[in-house]
Amino acid sequence: MLGLYLNNPGELELKEVLSKSPLEDDEVKIKLLYGGICGSDISVFKGKLAHAKYPVTPGHEIVGEIIEAGKGTNIEIGKRVVVAPNSFCGSCDPCLNGKPNICENKESLGVTVDGGFSEEFTISSKYILPIPNELTDEKAVLIEPFAVIVHAFQKIHLTKDTAIAIIGCGTEGMLAITLAKHFGAQITAIDINPIKLEKIQKSFEGVKTFLPQDVTGKTFDVVIEAAGAKDSVEQGVQIVKPGGTMVMIGITPEANFPVIQIVRKELTLHGSIIYNFPADFKKSIDFLLQDGFNVDPIISKIYHFTDYQNAYNDAVSGQFGKIVLNFKEE
């Protein structure tokens, strides 16, 4: 079978890889349908994640179909599933306290262990979740990245009167806009890229858009930092109203915090990393199944996986939303 292989940063190739056989009792083999290219995939490709290991098969936003199952599983052949790409040991303190998302022994597909961008992929059945027949493949490939937002939004309370600023209008930012619109909040989107802001204006009615330098004097009840940049984190703290909340889902090595403002404004700052599986995946599915829940603007392009070079070029450019690889037979 064919799969992508990242030998070193920037050295991505398509090559023949072995299909695992036989399976362990708890394992399933998945025929891939779609794989989304994530920001962390791009960081690994660029060599910007210090904990990434090479060589590695990239990819962790995976939806596929079960084609083989170990004798210890009860999943039916032919069932579509989505994959949870972050392992959890179940025995460390965070896991025992209901926080497997910060497991001390976590491994991540496509980062520290081989991911799923190949025609077939084998994984323990504990990390798969069957998906409803009525959920399209295009929506199903968004379950994993959307779970990041669903998890983060559990730290805030939104009403129609809540003024929320979402900094960073990539995939996670756009998913945050979608969920905030579902709750009826008053939304402002902030990004350094005018092209992304123009897409937001065309895709989401009623959302205000600003370049960072144009936000002066405006404040918000809630700020979601989804850019993962030092400047955006620092701006986020500045634009939270007194008594307000900021949730940081973007990752940047460091930022300078004005402690006196945080204390005097009695701000609440949350870090939010990935999600809890399967609970947040199930919540994501519930939202995606609702009529009128608009995620159509999220996916910009779908490439056949053999055209991976153009797909990665577009993803790396930062000019698009989600880029998806199609692993279906042509």
mmCIF file of C-alpha atoms in Angstrom:
data_model
loop_
_atom_site.group_PDB
_atom_site.id
_atom_site.type_symbol
_atom_site.label_atom_id
_atom_site.label_comp_id
_atom_site.label_asym_id
_atom_site.label_seq_id
_atom_site.Cartn_x
_atom_site.Cartn_y
_atom_site.Cartn_z
ATOM 1 C CA MET A 1 0.000 0.000 0.000
ATOM 2 C CA LEU A 2 1.012 3.624 -0.402
ATOM 3 C CA GLY A 3 1.660 6.060 2.410
ATOM 4 C CA LEU A 4 3.301 9.412 3.045
ATOM 5 C CA TYR A 5 6.635 9.438 4.815
ATOM 6 C CA LEU A 6 8.457 12.404 6.330
ATOM 7 C CA ASN A 7 12.140 11.473 6.465
ATOM 8 C CA ASN A 8 13.241 14.817 7.912
ATOM 9 C CA PRO A 9 11.698 18.307 8.016
ATOM 10 C CA GLY A 10 10.683 19.259 4.478
ATOM 11 C CA GLU A 11 11.494 15.803 3.056
ATOM 12 C CA LEU A 12 8.063 14.323 2.344
ATOM 13 C CA GLU A 13 7.617 11.419 -0.043
ATOM 14 C CA LEU A 14 5.016 8.870 -1.119
ATOM 15 C CA LYS A 15 6.231 5.296 -0.917
ATOM 16 C CA GLU A 16 5.205 1.689 -0.490
ATOM 17 C CA VAL A 17 4.642 0.746 3.150
ATOM 18 C CA LEU A 18 3.788 -2.583 4.735
ATOM 19 C CA SER A 19 0.251 -3.412 5.819
ATOM 20 C CA LYS A 20 0.305 -4.855 9.330
ATOM 21 C CA SER A 21 -0.669 -8.511 9.619
ATOM 22 C CA PRO A 22 -1.770 -10.209 11.754
ATOM 23 C CA LEU A 23 -3.550 -7.756 14.059
ATOM 24 C CA GLU A 24 -3.302 -7.753 17.843
ATOM 25 C CA ASP A 25 -6.511 -8.785 19.585
ATOM 26 C CA ASP A 26 -7.498 -5.181 20.366
ATOM 27 C CA GLU A 27 -6.529 -3.662 17.007
ATOM 28 C CA VAL A 28 -8.499 -2.634 13.949
ATOM 29 C CA LYS A 29 -7.354 -1.922 10.418
ATOM 30 C CA ILE A 30 -8.835 1.139 8.747
ATOM 31 C CA LYS A 31 -9.113 1.939 5.054
ATOM 32 C CA LEU A 32 -8.682 5.695 4.957
ATOM 33 C CA LEU A 33 -11.319 7.911 3.373
ATOM 34 C CA TYR A 34 -10.162 11.408 4.306
ATOM 35 C CA GLY A 35 -7.265 12.920 6.227
ATOM 36 C CA GLY A 36 -7.099 16.566 7.228
ATOM 37 C CA ILE A 37 -3.784 18.433 7.272
ATOM 38 C CA CYS A 38 -3.495 20.133 10.670
ATOM 39 C CA GLY A 39 -1.379 23.022 11.867
ATOM 40 C CA SER A 40 0.698 20.579 13.897
ATOM 41 C CA ASP A 41 1.311 18.542 10.722
ATOM 42 C CA ILE A 42 2.723 21.699 9.160
ATOM 43 C CA SER A 43 4.859 22.383 12.236
ATOM 44 C CA VAL A 44 6.296 18.849 12.042
ATOM 45 C CA PHE A 45 6.859 19.304 8.308
ATOM 46 C CA LYS A 46 8.736 22.546 8.974
ATOM 47 C CA GLY A 47 10.707 21.090 11.875
ATOM 48 C CA LYS A 48 9.191 23.498 14.395
ATOM 49 C CA LEU A 49 8.039 20.982 17.018
ATOM 50 C CA ALA A 50 10.957 20.133 19.289
ATOM 51 C CA HIS A 51 9.364 16.906 20.523
ATOM 52 C CA ALA A 52 8.617 15.560 17.013
ATOM 53 C CA LYS A 53 10.448 12.401 15.981
ATOM 54 C CA TYR A 54 11.737 11.576 12.504
ATOM 55 C CA PRO A 55 11.253 9.702 10.281
ATOM 56 C CA VAL A 56 7.482 9.652 10.757
ATOM 57 C CA THR A 57 4.308 9.052 8.821
ATOM 58 C CA PRO A 58 2.284 12.264 9.203
ATOM 59 C CA GLY A 59 -1.421 12.708 9.778
ATOM 60 C CA HIS A 60 -3.876 12.439 12.638
ATOM 61 C CA GLU A 61 -7.202 13.920 11.483
ATOM 62 C CA ILE A 62 -8.504 10.636 10.124
ATOM 63 C CA VAL A 63 -11.847 9.234 9.044
ATOM 64 C CA GLY A 64 -12.011 5.780 7.520
ATOM 65 C CA GLU A 65 -13.748 2.440 7.212
ATOM 66 C CA ILE A 66 -13.020 -0.703 9.229
ATOM 67 C CA ILE A 67 -11.688 -3.465 6.958
ATOM 68 C CA GLU A 68 -10.302 -5.868 9.568
ATOM 69 C CA ALA A 69 -10.732 -6.288 13.324
ATOM 70 C CA GLY A 70 -8.848 -8.208 15.995
ATOM 71 C CA LYS A 71 -10.684 -10.996 17.759
ATOM 72 C CA GLY A 72 -10.912 -8.978 20.965
ATOM 73 C CA THR A 73 -12.897 -6.146 19.371
ATOM 74 C CA ASN A 74 -16.625 -5.835 18.728
ATOM 75 C CA ILE A 75 -16.541 -3.326 15.866
ATOM 76 C CA GLU A 76 -18.299 -4.352 12.664
ATOM 77 C CA ILE A 77 -16.467 -4.531 9.337
ATOM 78 C CA GLY A 78 -17.472 -1.700 7.013
ATOM 79 C CA LYS A 79 -18.261 0.734 9.821
ATOM 80 C CA ARG A 80 -16.955 4.277 9.374
ATOM 81 C CA VAL A 81 -14.917 5.593 12.281
ATOM 82 C CA VAL A 82 -12.935 8.606 13.368
ATOM 83 C CA VAL A 83 -9.610 8.257 15.162
ATOM 84 C CA ALA A 84 -8.453 9.797 18.442
ATOM 85 C CA PRO A 85 -4.774 10.506 17.722
ATOM 86 C CA ASN A 86 -3.474 11.146 21.239
ATOM 87 C CA SER A 87 -2.853 8.161 23.479
ATOM 88 C CA PHE A 88 -3.590 8.044 27.205
ATOM 89 C CA CYS A 89 -2.207 5.541 29.686
ATOM 90 C CA GLY A 90 -5.124 5.518 32.137
ATOM 91 C CA SER A 91 -2.836 5.216 35.157
ATOM 92 C CA CYS A 92 -1.010 8.551 35.652
ATOM 93 C CA ASP A 93 -2.431 11.244 37.938
ATOM 94 C CA PRO A 94 -4.085 13.316 35.145
ATOM 95 C CA CYS A 95 -5.730 10.216 33.657
ATOM 96 C CA LEU A 96 -6.951 9.055 37.064
ATOM 97 C CA ASN A 97 -8.407 12.527 37.652
ATOM 98 C CA GLY A 98 -10.410 12.580 34.442
ATOM 99 C CA LYS A 99 -7.920 14.539 32.330
ATOM 100 C CA PRO A 100 -6.512 12.094 29.784
ATOM 101 C CA ASN A 101 -5.844 15.049 27.460
ATOM 102 C CA ILE A 102 -2.822 15.897 29.624
ATOM 103 C CA CYS A 103 -1.682 12.303 30.164
ATOM 104 C CA GLU A 104 1.920 12.216 31.343
ATOM 105 C CA ASN A 105 2.702 9.403 28.902
ATOM 106 C CA LYS A 106 0.847 10.740 25.875
ATOM 107 C CA GLU A 107 2.020 9.919 22.348
ATOM 108 C CA SER A 108 0.675 11.756 19.302
ATOM 109 C CA LEU A 109 0.098 10.300 15.857
ATOM 110 C CA GLY A 110 2.190 11.976 13.189
ATOM 111 C CA VAL A 111 4.347 13.719 15.788
ATOM 112 C CA THR A 112 5.974 11.241 18.189
ATOM 113 C CA VAL A 113 4.716 8.035 16.530
ATOM 114 C CA ASP A 114 3.667 7.155 12.987
ATOM 115 C CA GLY A 115 0.413 8.752 11.912
ATOM 116 C CA GLY A 116 -2.276 7.740 9.481
ATOM 117 C CA PHE A 117 -1.633 9.279 6.065
ATOM 118 C CA SER A 118 -1.549 5.935 4.260
ATOM 119 C CA GLU A 119 -4.113 3.858 2.415
ATOM 120 C CA GLU A 120 -4.501 1.620 5.458
ATOM 121 C CA PHE A 121 -3.893 2.342 9.112
ATOM 122 C CA THR A 122 -3.867 0.067 12.172
ATOM 123 C CA ILE A 123 -4.632 1.242 15.693
ATOM 124 C CA SER A 124 -6.010 -0.006 19.018
ATOM 125 C CA SER A 125 -9.804 -0.044 19.032
ATOM 126 C CA LYS A 126 -9.770 2.071 22.219
ATOM 127 C CA TYR A 127 -8.903 5.048 20.009
ATOM 128 C CA ILE A 128 -11.715 4.800 17.465
ATOM 129 C CA LEU A 129 -15.278 6.080 17.541
ATOM 130 C CA PRO A 130 -17.994 4.908 15.121
ATOM 131 C CA ILE A 131 -19.759 7.755 13.343
ATOM 132 C CA PRO A 132 -23.423 8.016 12.283
ATOM 133 C CA ASN A 133 -24.356 7.111 8.730
ATOM 134 C CA GLU A 134 -25.971 10.493 8.206
ATOM 135 C CA LEU A 135 -22.722 12.362 8.862
ATOM 136 C CA THR A 136 -20.893 13.036 5.603
ATOM 137 C CA ASP A 137 -17.204 12.249 5.191
ATOM 138 C CA GLU A 138 -16.540 15.975 4.726
ATOM 139 C CA LYS A 139 -18.035 16.739 8.131
ATOM 140 C CA ALA A 140 -16.577 13.645 9.778
ATOM 141 C CA VAL A 141 -13.007 14.698 8.977
ATOM 142 C CA LEU A 142 -13.669 17.827 11.060
ATOM 143 C CA ILE A 143 -14.666 15.931 14.217
ATOM 144 C CA GLU A 144 -11.145 15.807 15.667
ATOM 145 C CA PRO A 145 -10.194 19.486 15.125
ATOM 146 C CA PHE A 146 -13.679 20.583 16.161
ATOM 147 C CA ALA A 147 -13.336 18.627 19.425
ATOM 148 C CA VAL A 148 -10.510 21.043 20.320
ATOM 149 C CA ILE A 149 -13.005 23.916 20.173
ATOM 150 C CA VAL A 150 -15.796 22.009 21.890
ATOM 151 C CA HIS A 151 -13.409 21.259 24.762
ATOM 152 C CA ALA A 152 -12.242 24.877 25.009
ATOM 153 C CA PHE A 153 -15.783 26.289 24.984
ATOM 154 C CA GLN A 154 -16.655 24.277 28.075
ATOM 155 C CA LYS A 155 -14.529 26.783 29.994
ATOM 156 C CA ILE A 156 -16.807 29.714 29.078
ATOM 157 C CA HIS A 157 -20.497 30.583 29.006
ATOM 158 C CA LEU A 158 -21.901 32.287 25.926
ATOM 159 C CA THR A 159 -25.243 34.020 25.482
ATOM 160 C CA LYS A 160 -26.627 36.360 22.821
ATOM 161 C CA ASP A 161 -25.222 39.263 24.846
ATOM 162 C CA THR A 162 -21.670 37.912 25.086
ATOM 163 C CA ALA A 163 -19.060 39.862 23.133
ATOM 164 C CA ILE A 164 -16.423 37.363 22.020
ATOM 165 C CA ALA A 165 -13.221 38.002 20.092
ATOM 166 C CA ILE A 166 -11.596 35.136 18.233
ATOM 167 C CA ILE A 167 -7.957 35.817 17.395
ATOM 168 C CA GLY A 168 -6.680 33.707 14.522
ATOM 169 C CA CYS A 169 -8.910 32.669 11.638
ATOM 170 C CA GLY A 170 -7.376 29.385 10.563
ATOM 171 C CA THR A 171 -9.294 26.131 10.905
ATOM 172 C CA GLU A 172 -9.636 26.284 14.693
ATOM 173 C CA GLY A 173 -10.596 29.954 14.604
ATOM 174 C CA MET A 174 -13.267 29.332 11.990
ATOM 175 C CA LEU A 175 -14.622 26.389 13.960
ATOM 176 C CA ALA A 176 -14.742 28.646 17.029
ATOM 177 C CA ILE A 177 -16.720 31.213 15.012
ATOM 178 C CA THR A 178 -19.142 28.493 13.936
ATOM 179 C CA LEU A 179 -19.762 27.357 17.516
ATOM 180 C CA ALA A 180 -20.006 30.913 18.870
ATOM 181 C CA LYS A 181 -22.622 31.698 16.185
ATOM 182 C CA HIS A 182 -24.561 28.615 17.265
ATOM 183 C CA PHE A 183 -24.792 30.111 20.765
ATOM 184 C CA GLY A 184 -25.819 33.501 19.353
ATOM 185 C CA ALA A 185 -22.837 35.472 20.689
ATOM 186 C CA GLN A 186 -21.647 38.814 19.288
ATOM 187 C CA ILE A 187 -18.519 37.795 17.389
ATOM 188 C CA THR A 188 -15.422 39.690 16.315
ATOM 189 C CA ALA A 189 -12.739 37.899 14.287
ATOM 190 C CA ILE A 190 -9.145 39.172 14.323
ATOM 191 C CA ASP A 191 -6.348 38.069 12.003
ATOM 192 C CA ILE A 192 -3.227 39.502 10.388
ATOM 193 C CA ASN A 193 -4.273 38.102 6.994
ATOM 194 C CA PRO A 194 -6.835 40.206 5.056
ATOM 195 C CA ILE A 195 -7.625 37.233 2.817
ATOM 196 C CA LYS A 196 -8.803 35.217 5.805
ATOM 197 C CA LEU A 197 -10.870 38.121 7.101
ATOM 198 C CA GLU A 198 -12.510 38.490 3.701
ATOM 199 C CA LYS A 199 -13.429 34.803 3.781
ATOM 200 C CA ILE A 200 -14.956 35.244 7.239
ATOM 201 C CA GLN A 201 -17.061 38.159 5.993
ATOM 202 C CA LYS A 202 -18.344 36.119 3.057
ATOM 203 C CA SER A 203 -18.987 32.971 5.074
ATOM 204 C CA PHE A 204 -20.429 34.149 8.390
ATOM 205 C CA GLU A 205 -23.112 36.794 8.429
ATOM 206 C CA GLY A 206 -22.891 39.340 11.214
ATOM 207 C CA VAL A 207 -19.292 38.620 12.257
ATOM 208 C CA LYS A 208 -17.140 41.738 12.562
ATOM 209 C CA THR A 209 -13.570 41.491 11.299
ATOM 210 C CA PHE A 210 -10.457 43.470 12.204
ATOM 211 C CA LEU A 211 -6.750 43.483 11.620
ATOM 212 C CA PRO A 212 -4.916 43.465 14.993
ATOM 213 C CA GLN A 213 -3.909 47.126 14.723
ATOM 214 C CA ASP A 214 -7.533 48.180 14.252
ATOM 215 C CA VAL A 215 -8.855 46.706 17.512
ATOM 216 C CA THR A 216 -7.615 49.617 19.655
ATOM 217 C CA GLY A 217 -10.177 50.688 22.235
ATOM 218 C CA LYS A 218 -12.415 47.639 21.858
ATOM 219 C CA THR A 219 -12.911 45.131 24.674
ATOM 220 C CA PHE A 220 -14.666 41.781 24.960
ATOM 221 C CA ASP A 221 -16.224 39.520 27.573
ATOM 222 C CA VAL A 222 -14.429 36.489 26.159
ATOM 223 C CA VAL A 223 -11.302 36.150 24.030
ATOM 224 C CA ILE A 224 -10.334 32.918 22.254
ATOM 225 C CA GLU A 225 -6.664 32.901 21.221
ATOM 226 C CA ALA A 226 -6.375 30.507 18.281
ATOM 227 C CA ALA A 227 -3.403 31.989 16.446
ATOM 228 C CA GLY A 228 -0.633 30.617 18.628
ATOM 229 C CA ALA A 229 1.493 33.737 18.304
ATOM 230 C CA LYS A 230 3.202 35.831 20.974
ATOM 231 C CA ASP A 231 1.644 39.102 19.774
ATOM 232 C CA SER A 232 -1.871 37.683 19.651
ATOM 233 C CA VAL A 233 -1.623 36.253 23.168
ATOM 234 C CA GLU A 234 -0.434 39.602 24.492
ATOM 235 C CA GLN A 235 -3.167 41.469 22.617
ATOM 236 C CA GLY A 236 -5.748 39.038 23.942
ATOM 237 C CA VAL A 237 -4.988 39.995 27.537
ATOM 238 C CA GLN A 238 -5.247 43.676 26.647
ATOM 239 C CA ILE A 239 -8.710 43.413 25.056
ATOM 240 C CA VAL A 240 -10.463 41.306 27.715
ATOM 241 C CA LYS A 241 -12.972 43.337 29.715
ATOM 242 C CA PRO A 242 -12.567 43.537 33.509
ATOM 243 C CA GLY A 243 -13.896 40.309 34.931
ATOM 244 C CA GLY A 244 -13.609 38.648 31.534
ATOM 245 C CA THR A 245 -12.117 35.362 30.375
ATOM 246 C CA MET A 246 -9.442 34.404 27.890
ATOM 247 C CA VAL A 247 -8.992 30.852 26.592
ATOM 248 C CA MET A 248 -5.700 30.002 24.903
ATOM 249 C CA ILE A 249 -5.749 27.103 22.461
ATOM 250 C CA GLY A 250 -2.898 28.310 20.239
ATOM 251 C CA ILE A 251 0.623 27.290 21.204
ATOM 252 C CA THR A 252 3.535 29.700 21.331
ATOM 253 C CA PRO A 253 6.732 29.253 23.357
ATOM 254 C CA GLU A 254 6.300 32.368 25.474
ATOM 255 C CA ALA A 255 4.549 35.711 25.878
ATOM 256 C CA ASN A 256 4.754 38.690 28.240
ATOM 257 C CA PHE A 257 1.813 39.044 30.612
ATOM 258 C CA PRO A 258 0.945 42.350 32.339
ATOM 259 C CA VAL A 259 0.367 40.843 35.754
ATOM 260 C CA ILE A 260 -0.890 44.113 37.253
ATOM 261 C CA GLN A 261 -3.680 44.263 34.663
ATOM 262 C CA ILE A 262 -4.580 40.604 35.111
ATOM 263 C CA VAL A 263 -4.870 41.101 38.865
ATOM 264 C CA ARG A 264 -6.630 44.459 38.857
ATOM 265 C CA LYS A 265 -9.079 43.442 36.123
ATOM 266 C CA GLU A 266 -9.576 40.066 37.838
ATOM 267 C CA LEU A 267 -9.182 38.218 34.563
ATOM 268 C CA THR A 268 -9.569 34.491 34.168
ATOM 269 C CA LEU A 269 -7.005 32.856 31.870
ATOM 270 C CA HIS A 270 -7.446 29.280 30.707
ATOM 271 C CA GLY A 271 -5.102 27.022 28.825
ATOM 272 C CA SER A 272 -6.926 24.403 26.787
ATOM 273 C CA ILE A 273 -5.204 21.468 25.103
ATOM 274 C CA ILE A 274 -6.875 19.027 22.719
ATOM 275 C CA TYR A 275 -9.924 17.244 24.237
ATOM 276 C CA ASN A 276 -11.180 14.354 26.297
ATOM 277 C CA PHE A 277 -11.966 11.281 24.237
ATOM 278 C CA PRO A 278 -14.596 10.091 23.514
ATOM 279 C CA ALA A 279 -16.774 12.673 25.287
ATOM 280 C CA ASP A 280 -15.688 15.730 23.285
ATOM 281 C CA PHE A 281 -15.809 13.788 20.011
ATOM 282 C CA LYS A 282 -19.405 12.781 20.742
ATOM 283 C CA LYS A 283 -20.330 16.385 21.509
ATOM 284 C CA SER A 284 -18.699 17.463 18.235
ATOM 285 C CA ILE A 285 -20.780 14.930 16.330
ATOM 286 C CA ASP A 286 -23.958 16.163 18.001
ATOM 287 C CA PHE A 287 -23.259 19.720 16.818
ATOM 288 C CA LEU A 288 -22.251 18.639 13.312
ATOM 289 C CA LEU A 289 -25.507 16.708 12.894
ATOM 290 C CA GLN A 290 -27.685 19.717 13.661
ATOM 291 C CA ASP A 291 -29.503 21.368 10.787
ATOM 292 C CA GLY A 292 -28.020 24.742 9.928
ATOM 293 C CA PHE A 293 -24.734 24.131 11.720
ATOM 294 C CA ASN A 294 -22.542 25.650 9.032
ATOM 295 C CA VAL A 295 -19.074 24.174 8.645
ATOM 296 C CA ASP A 296 -19.081 24.319 4.845
ATOM 297 C CA PRO A 297 -16.558 27.219 4.747
ATOM 298 C CA ILE A 298 -13.980 25.312 6.813
ATOM 299 C CA ILE A 299 -12.640 23.007 4.080
ATOM 300 C CA SER A 300 -10.911 24.967 1.325
ATOM 301 C CA LYS A 301 -9.608 22.184 -0.923
ATOM 302 C CA ILE A 302 -9.633 18.397 -1.215
ATOM 303 C CA TYR A 303 -6.693 16.760 -2.992
ATOM 304 C CA HIS A 304 -6.169 13.120 -3.868
ATOM 305 C CA PHE A 305 -3.389 11.933 -1.578
ATOM 306 C CA THR A 306 -1.086 11.239 -4.525
ATOM 307 C CA ASP A 307 -1.125 15.009 -5.129
ATOM 308 C CA TYR A 308 0.305 15.535 -1.654
ATOM 309 C CA GLN A 309 2.902 18.068 -2.782
ATOM 310 C CA ASN A 310 0.300 20.598 -3.932
ATOM 311 C CA ALA A 311 -1.809 19.858 -0.872
ATOM 312 C CA TYR A 312 1.092 20.560 1.489
ATOM 313 C CA ASN A 313 2.131 23.650 -0.490
ATOM 314 C CA ASP A 314 -1.348 25.121 -0.006
ATOM 315 C CA ALA A 315 -1.453 24.134 3.662
ATOM 316 C CA VAL A 316 1.973 25.636 4.336
ATOM 317 C CA SER A 317 1.054 28.886 2.547
ATOM 318 C CA GLY A 318 -1.402 29.875 5.271
ATOM 319 C CA GLN A 319 -3.764 31.318 2.671
ATOM 320 C CA PHE A 320 -6.436 28.648 2.967
ATOM 321 C CA GLY A 321 -8.718 26.949 5.442
ATOM 322 C CA LYS A 322 -8.588 23.212 5.966
ATOM 323 C CA ILE A 323 -6.766 21.204 3.277
ATOM 324 C CA VAL A 324 -7.956 17.600 3.089
ATOM 325 C CA LEU A 325 -6.380 14.527 1.493
ATOM 326 C CA ASN A 326 -8.753 12.116 -0.255
ATOM 327 C CA PHE A 327 -7.678 8.481 0.117
ATOM 328 C CA LYS A 328 -10.636 7.007 -1.768
ATOM 329 C CA GLU A 329 -10.020 5.014 -4.895
ATOM 330 C CA GLU A 330 -10.012 7.187 -8.010
#
